[in-house]
Coordinates of C-alpha atoms in Angstrom, one line a residue:
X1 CA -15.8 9.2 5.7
X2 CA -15.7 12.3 7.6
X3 CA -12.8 14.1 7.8
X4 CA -11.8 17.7 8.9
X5 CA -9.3 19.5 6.1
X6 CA -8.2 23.0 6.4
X7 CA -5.8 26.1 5.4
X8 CA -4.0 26.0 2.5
X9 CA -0.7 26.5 0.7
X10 CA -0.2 28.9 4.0
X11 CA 1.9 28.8 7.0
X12 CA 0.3 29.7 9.9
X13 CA 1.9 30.2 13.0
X14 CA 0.5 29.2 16.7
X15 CA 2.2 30.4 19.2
X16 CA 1.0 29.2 23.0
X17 CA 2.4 31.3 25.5
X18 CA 2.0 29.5 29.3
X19 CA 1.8 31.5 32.1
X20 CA 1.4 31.3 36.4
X21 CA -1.3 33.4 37.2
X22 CA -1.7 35.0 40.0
X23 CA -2.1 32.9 43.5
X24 CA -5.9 34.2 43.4
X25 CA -6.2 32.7 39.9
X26 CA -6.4 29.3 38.0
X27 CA -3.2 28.6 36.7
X28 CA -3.5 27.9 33.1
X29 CA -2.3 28.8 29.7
X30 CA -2.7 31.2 27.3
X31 CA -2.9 30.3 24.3
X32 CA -2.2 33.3 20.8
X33 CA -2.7 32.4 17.4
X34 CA -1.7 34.2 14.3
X35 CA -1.2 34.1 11.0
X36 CA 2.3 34.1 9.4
X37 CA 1.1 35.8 6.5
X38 CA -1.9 38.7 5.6
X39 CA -5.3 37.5 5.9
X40 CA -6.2 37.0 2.3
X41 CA -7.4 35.1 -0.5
X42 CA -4.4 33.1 -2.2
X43 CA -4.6 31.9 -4.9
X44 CA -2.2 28.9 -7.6
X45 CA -2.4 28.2 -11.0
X46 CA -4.4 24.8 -10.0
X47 CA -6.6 26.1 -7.1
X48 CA -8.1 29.3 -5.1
X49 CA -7.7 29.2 -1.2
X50 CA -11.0 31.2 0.7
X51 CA -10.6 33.6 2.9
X52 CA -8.5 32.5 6.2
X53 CA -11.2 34.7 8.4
X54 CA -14.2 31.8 7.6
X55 CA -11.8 28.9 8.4
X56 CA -12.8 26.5 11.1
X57 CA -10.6 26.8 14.2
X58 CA -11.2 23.8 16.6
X59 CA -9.2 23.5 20.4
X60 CA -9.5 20.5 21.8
X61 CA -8.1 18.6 24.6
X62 CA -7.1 14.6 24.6
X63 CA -10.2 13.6 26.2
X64 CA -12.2 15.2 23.2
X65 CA -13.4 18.3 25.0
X66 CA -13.4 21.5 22.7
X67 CA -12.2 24.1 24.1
X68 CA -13.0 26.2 21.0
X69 CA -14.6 25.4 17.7
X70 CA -15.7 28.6 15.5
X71 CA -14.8 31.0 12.8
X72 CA -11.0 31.5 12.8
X73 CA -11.7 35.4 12.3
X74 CA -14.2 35.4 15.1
X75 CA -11.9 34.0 18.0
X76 CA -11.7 35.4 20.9
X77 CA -8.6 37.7 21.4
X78 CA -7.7 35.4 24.2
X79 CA -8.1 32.0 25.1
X80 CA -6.9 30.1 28.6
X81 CA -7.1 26.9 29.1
X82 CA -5.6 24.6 32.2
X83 CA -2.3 22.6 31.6
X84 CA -2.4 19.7 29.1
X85 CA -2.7 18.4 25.9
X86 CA -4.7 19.9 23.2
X87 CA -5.0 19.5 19.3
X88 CA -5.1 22.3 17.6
X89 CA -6.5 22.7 13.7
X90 CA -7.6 25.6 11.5
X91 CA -10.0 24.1 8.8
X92 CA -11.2 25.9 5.3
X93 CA -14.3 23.3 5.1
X94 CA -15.4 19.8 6.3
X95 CA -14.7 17.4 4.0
X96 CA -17.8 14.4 4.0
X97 CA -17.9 12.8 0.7
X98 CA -16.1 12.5 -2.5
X99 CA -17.5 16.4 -4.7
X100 CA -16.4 18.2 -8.0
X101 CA -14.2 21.4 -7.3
X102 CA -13.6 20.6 -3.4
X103 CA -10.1 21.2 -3.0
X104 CA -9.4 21.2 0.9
X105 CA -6.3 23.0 2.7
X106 CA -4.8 22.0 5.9
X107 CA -2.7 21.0 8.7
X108 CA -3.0 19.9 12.8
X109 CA -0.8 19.9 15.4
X110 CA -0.7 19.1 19.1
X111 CA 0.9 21.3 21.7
X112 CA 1.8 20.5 25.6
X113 CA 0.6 23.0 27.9
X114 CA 2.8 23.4 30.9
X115 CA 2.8 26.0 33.4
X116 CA 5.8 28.6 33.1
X117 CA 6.7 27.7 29.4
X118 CA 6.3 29.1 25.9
X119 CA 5.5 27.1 22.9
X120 CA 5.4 28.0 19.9
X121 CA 4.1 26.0 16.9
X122 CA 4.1 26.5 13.2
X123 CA 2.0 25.1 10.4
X124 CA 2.9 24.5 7.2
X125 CA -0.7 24.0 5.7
X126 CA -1.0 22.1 2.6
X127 CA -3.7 20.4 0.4
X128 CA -5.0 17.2 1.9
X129 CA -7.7 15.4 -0.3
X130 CA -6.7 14.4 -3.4
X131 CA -8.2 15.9 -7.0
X132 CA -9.0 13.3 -9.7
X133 CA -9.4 14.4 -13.4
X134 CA -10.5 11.8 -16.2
X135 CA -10.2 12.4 -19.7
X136 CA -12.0 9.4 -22.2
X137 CA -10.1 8.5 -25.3
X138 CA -12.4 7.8 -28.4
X139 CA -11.8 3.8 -28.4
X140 CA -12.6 3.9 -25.0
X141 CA -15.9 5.6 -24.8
X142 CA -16.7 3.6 -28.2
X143 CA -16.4 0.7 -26.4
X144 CA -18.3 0.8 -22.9
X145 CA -21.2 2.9 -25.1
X146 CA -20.3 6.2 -23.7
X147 CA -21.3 5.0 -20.0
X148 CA -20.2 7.6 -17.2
X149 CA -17.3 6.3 -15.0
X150 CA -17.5 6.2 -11.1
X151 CA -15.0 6.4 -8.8
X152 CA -16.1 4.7 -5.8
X153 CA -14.1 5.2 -2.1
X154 CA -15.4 4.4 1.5
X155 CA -19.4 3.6 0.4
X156 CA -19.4 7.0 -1.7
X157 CA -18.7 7.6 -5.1
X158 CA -19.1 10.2 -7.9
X159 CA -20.0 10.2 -11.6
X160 CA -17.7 11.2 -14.5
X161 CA -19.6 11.2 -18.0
X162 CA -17.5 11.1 -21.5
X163 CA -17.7 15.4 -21.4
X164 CA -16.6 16.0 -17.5
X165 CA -13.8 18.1 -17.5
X166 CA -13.4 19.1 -13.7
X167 CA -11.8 17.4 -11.0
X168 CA -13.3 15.6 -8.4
X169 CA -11.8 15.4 -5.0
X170 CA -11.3 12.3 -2.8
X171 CA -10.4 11.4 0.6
X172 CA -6.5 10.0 0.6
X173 CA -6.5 6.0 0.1
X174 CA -7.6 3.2 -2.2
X175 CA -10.5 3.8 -4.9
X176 CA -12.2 1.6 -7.4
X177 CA -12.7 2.8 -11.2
X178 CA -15.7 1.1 -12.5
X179 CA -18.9 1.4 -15.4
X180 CA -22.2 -0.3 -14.2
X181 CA -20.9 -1.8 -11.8
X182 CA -18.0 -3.4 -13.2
X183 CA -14.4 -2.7 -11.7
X184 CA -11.9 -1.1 -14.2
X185 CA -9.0 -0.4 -12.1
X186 CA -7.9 0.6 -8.7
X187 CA -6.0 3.5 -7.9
X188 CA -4.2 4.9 -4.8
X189 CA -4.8 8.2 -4.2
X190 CA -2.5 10.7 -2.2
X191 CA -3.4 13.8 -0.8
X192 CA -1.9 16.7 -2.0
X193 CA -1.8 15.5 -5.6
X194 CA -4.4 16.6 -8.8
X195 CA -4.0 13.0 -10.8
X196 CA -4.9 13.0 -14.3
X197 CA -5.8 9.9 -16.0
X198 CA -6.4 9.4 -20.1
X199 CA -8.1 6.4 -20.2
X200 CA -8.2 4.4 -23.7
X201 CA -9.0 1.1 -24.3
X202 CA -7.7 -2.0 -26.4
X203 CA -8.3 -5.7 -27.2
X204 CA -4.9 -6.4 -27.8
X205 CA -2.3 -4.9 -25.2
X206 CA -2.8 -2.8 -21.8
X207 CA 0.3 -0.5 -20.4
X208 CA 0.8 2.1 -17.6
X209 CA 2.9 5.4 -18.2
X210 CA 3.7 7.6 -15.1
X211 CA 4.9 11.1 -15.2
X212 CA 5.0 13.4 -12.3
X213 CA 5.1 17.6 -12.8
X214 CA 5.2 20.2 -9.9
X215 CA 2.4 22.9 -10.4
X216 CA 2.9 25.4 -7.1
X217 CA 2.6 23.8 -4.1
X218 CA 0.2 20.8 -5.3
X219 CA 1.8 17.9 -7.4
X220 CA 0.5 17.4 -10.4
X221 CA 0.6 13.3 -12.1
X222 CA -0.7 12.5 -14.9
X223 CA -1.1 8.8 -16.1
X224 CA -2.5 7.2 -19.2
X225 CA -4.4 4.0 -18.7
X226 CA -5.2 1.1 -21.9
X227 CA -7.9 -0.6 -19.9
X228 CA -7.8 -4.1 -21.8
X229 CA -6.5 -8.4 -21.8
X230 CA -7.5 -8.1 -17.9
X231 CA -6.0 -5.2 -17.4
X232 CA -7.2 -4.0 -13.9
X233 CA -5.2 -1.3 -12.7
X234 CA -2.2 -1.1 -10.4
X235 CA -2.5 -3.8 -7.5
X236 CA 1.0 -5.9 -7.6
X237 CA -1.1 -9.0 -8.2
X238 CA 0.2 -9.5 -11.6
X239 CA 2.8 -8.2 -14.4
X240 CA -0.1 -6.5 -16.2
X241 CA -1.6 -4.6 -13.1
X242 CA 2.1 -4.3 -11.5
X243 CA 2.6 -1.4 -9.3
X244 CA 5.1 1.7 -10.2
X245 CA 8.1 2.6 -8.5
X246 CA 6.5 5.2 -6.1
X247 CA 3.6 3.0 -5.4
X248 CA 5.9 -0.2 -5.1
X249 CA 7.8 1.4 -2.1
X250 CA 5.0 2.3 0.1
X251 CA 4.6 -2.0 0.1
X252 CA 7.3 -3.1 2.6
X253 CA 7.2 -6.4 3.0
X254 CA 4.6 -7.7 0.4
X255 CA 5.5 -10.1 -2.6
X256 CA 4.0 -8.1 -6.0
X257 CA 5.0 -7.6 -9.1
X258 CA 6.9 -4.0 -9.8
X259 CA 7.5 -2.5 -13.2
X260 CA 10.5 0.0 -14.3
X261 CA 12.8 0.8 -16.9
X262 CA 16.1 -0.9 -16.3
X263 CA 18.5 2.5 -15.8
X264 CA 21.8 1.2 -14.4
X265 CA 23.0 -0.5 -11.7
X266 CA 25.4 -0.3 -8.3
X267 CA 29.0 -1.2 -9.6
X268 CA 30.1 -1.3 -5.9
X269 CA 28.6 -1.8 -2.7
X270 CA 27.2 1.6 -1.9
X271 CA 24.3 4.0 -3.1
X272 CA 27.0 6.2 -4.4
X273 CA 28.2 3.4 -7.2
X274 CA 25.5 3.4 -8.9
X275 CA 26.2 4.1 -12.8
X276 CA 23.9 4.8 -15.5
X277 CA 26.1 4.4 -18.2
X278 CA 28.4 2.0 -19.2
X279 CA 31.0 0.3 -18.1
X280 CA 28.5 -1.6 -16.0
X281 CA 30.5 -3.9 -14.3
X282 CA 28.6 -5.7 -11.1
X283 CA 26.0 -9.0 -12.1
X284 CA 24.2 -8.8 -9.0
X285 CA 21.8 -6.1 -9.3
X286 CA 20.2 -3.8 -11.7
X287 CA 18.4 -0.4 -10.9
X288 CA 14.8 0.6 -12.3
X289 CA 13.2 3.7 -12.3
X290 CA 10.1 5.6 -13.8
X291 CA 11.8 7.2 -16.1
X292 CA 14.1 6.2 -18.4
X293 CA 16.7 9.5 -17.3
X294 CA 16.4 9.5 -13.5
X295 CA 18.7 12.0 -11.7
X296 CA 19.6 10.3 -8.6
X297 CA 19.4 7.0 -6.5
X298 CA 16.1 8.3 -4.8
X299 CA 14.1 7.8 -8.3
X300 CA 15.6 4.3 -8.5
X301 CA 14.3 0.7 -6.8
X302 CA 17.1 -2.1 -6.6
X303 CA 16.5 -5.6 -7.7
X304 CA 18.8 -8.1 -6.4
X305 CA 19.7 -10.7 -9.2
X306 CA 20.9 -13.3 -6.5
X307 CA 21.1 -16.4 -9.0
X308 CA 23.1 -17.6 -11.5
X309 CA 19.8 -17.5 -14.2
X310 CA 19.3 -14.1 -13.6
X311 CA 23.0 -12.8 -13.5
X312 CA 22.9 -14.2 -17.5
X313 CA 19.7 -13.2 -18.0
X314 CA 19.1 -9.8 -16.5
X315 CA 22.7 -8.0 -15.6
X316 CA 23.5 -5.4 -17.5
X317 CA 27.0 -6.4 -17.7
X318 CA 26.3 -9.4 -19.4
X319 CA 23.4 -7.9 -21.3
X320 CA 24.1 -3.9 -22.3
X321 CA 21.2 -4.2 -25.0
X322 CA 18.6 -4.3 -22.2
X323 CA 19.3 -0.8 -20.8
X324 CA 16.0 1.4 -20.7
X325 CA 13.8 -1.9 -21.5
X326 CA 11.2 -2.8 -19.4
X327 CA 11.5 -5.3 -16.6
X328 CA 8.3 -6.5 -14.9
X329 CA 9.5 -8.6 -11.6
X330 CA 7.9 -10.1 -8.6
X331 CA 9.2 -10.6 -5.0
X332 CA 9.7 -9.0 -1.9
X333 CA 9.8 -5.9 -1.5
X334 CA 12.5 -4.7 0.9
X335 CA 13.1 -1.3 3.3
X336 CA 16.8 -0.9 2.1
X337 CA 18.9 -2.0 -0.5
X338 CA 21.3 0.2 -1.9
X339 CA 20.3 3.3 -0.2
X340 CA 16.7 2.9 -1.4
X341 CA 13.6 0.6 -1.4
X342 CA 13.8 -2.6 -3.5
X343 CA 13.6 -6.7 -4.2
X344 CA 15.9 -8.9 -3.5
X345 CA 14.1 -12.5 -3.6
X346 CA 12.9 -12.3 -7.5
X347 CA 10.7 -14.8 -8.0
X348 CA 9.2 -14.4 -11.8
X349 CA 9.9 -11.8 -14.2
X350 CA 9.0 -10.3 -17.9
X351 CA 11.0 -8.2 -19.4
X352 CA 9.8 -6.1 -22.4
X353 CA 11.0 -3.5 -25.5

């Protein structure tokens, strides 16, 4: 699970000036780099970037040659290379396995170096692991005998006891929650993101909560888990692991189950009707959202209700008392509908208070 991962919450600029050298010489490229802002330490409320000077800078061209790998701050003042492609990254640390307090930084980019032309590239570096936080409730560590949780990804995995209060950083992609061997739940983690998770537990009733929060330039989620009746985490496969609205639309084209608040839905045939208050007027769709009070369409996922059952069950202009209840629906999740991701073949719901 290797991975490179690099500058952070900075923009650097690369700028690849290509020249004809003289007949005598090779013709080839030169190639600047510099840094859009000061050379310093930055730091955010949620992290502290190094030093830009001990980042890794790696040149390499498309047939995997490097053309330069070394300390950013101890480049050479020039560097020439023939006409071609290269990839280009500046890199804070190598990333190898899932570690406490490991918060990586960075961006690539791949210029074309032609003879006779400038280029100029920016980066807009940003964090690109993902941080993972778990907070035990008191039921929950009651139950499972204060056991440490691990968070497996890729063959690796790290160890959270009932008193670990830092985050742990992970590769972006699927990861299994689990106590002595046992699966939990899975999550998806994104990079860029510092995920919180309260996790309780309960005999009688499991549920999912999703709130997103903006903390400088990394997004902040926290989530509160009731690990319980089955409950397994979010993987579509039933109504009581169903995925959330974000999650639901990176699934194009799979049938799973999807969970949201029922907020409104599109009185005519355009993104731009959609109404969250009444008079709701069209029985053919309804529009959820994680939060009962979304702003805009692009919070929203767009059910179709394409039969006659689920126009008296489900619309909202038949049924006004179900507004901000939760519906729990499986089907197919679709690329457009309504200006947004969606279902439009529904093929069992639940709806709850």
């Amino acid at each position: 699970m290797k991975r490179s991962v690099a500058v952070g919450l900075i923009s650097a600029i690369i700028t690849a000036s290509c020249t004809l050298l003289p007949e005598n010489e090779k013709e080839g490229c030169f190639i600047n780099l510099r840094f859009a802002q000061p050379v310093e330490t930055v730091s955010t409320k949620a992290i502290e970037v190094p030093d830009t000077n001990s980042f890794i800078l790696t040149i390499a061209n498309v047939g995997g040659d490097v053309i330069y790998s070394g300390s950013y701050g101890k480049k050479p003042s020039e560097i020439v290379v023939p006409h071609g492609t290269y990839s280009i990254e500046v890199v804070s640390s190598v990333f190898e396995k899932p570690a406490f307090e490991s918060p990586c930084f960075g961006d690539r980019t791949t210029i074309v170096a032609s003879n006779g032309k400038d280029i100029s590239v920016q980066f807009l570096c940003k964090m690109i692991n993902s941080g993972v936080k778990i907070n035990m409730k008191e039921n929950f560590i009651s139950q499972y005998g204060g056991k440490s949780v691990t968070v497996s990804q890729d063959g690796e995995s790290l160890d959270y006891s009932t008193n670990e209060t830092r985050f742990g950083y992970f590769s972006q992609g699927n990861a299994v929650f689990s106590i002595d061997g046992e699966p939990l739940f899975n999550k998806v983690l994104e990079e860029g993101k510092l995920l919180t998770l309260n996790i309780d537990a309960s005999k009688e009733s499991s549920d999912t909560h999703f709130s997103i929060a903006i903390d400088a330039n990394v997004e902040s989620l926290s989530e509160d888990i009731v690990v319980g009746s089955g409950y397994s985490g979010e993987n579509g496969l039933s109504a009581a692991t169903a995925f959330g609205i974000e999650s639901a639309k990176k699934h194009i084209g799979d049938t799973v189950w999807v969970w949201g608040y029922i907020v409104g839905c599109y009185n005519g045939s355009s993104a731009t009707s959609l109404s969250f208050s009444s008079p709701f007027e069209s029985r053919s769709n309804l529009a959820l959202s994680s939060s009962k009070a979304p702003s805009s369409n692009k919070d929203c996922f767009s059910v179709s209700l394409s039969t006659e059952k689920l126009k008296a069950a489900l619309s909202l202009a038949d049924n006004g008392a179900i507004l901000s209840k939760t519906l729990f629906v499986k089907g197919v999740v679709e690329e457009s509908y309504f200006g947004t991701q969606g279902i439009k073949k529904i093929l069992d719901y639940e709806l709850k208070e």
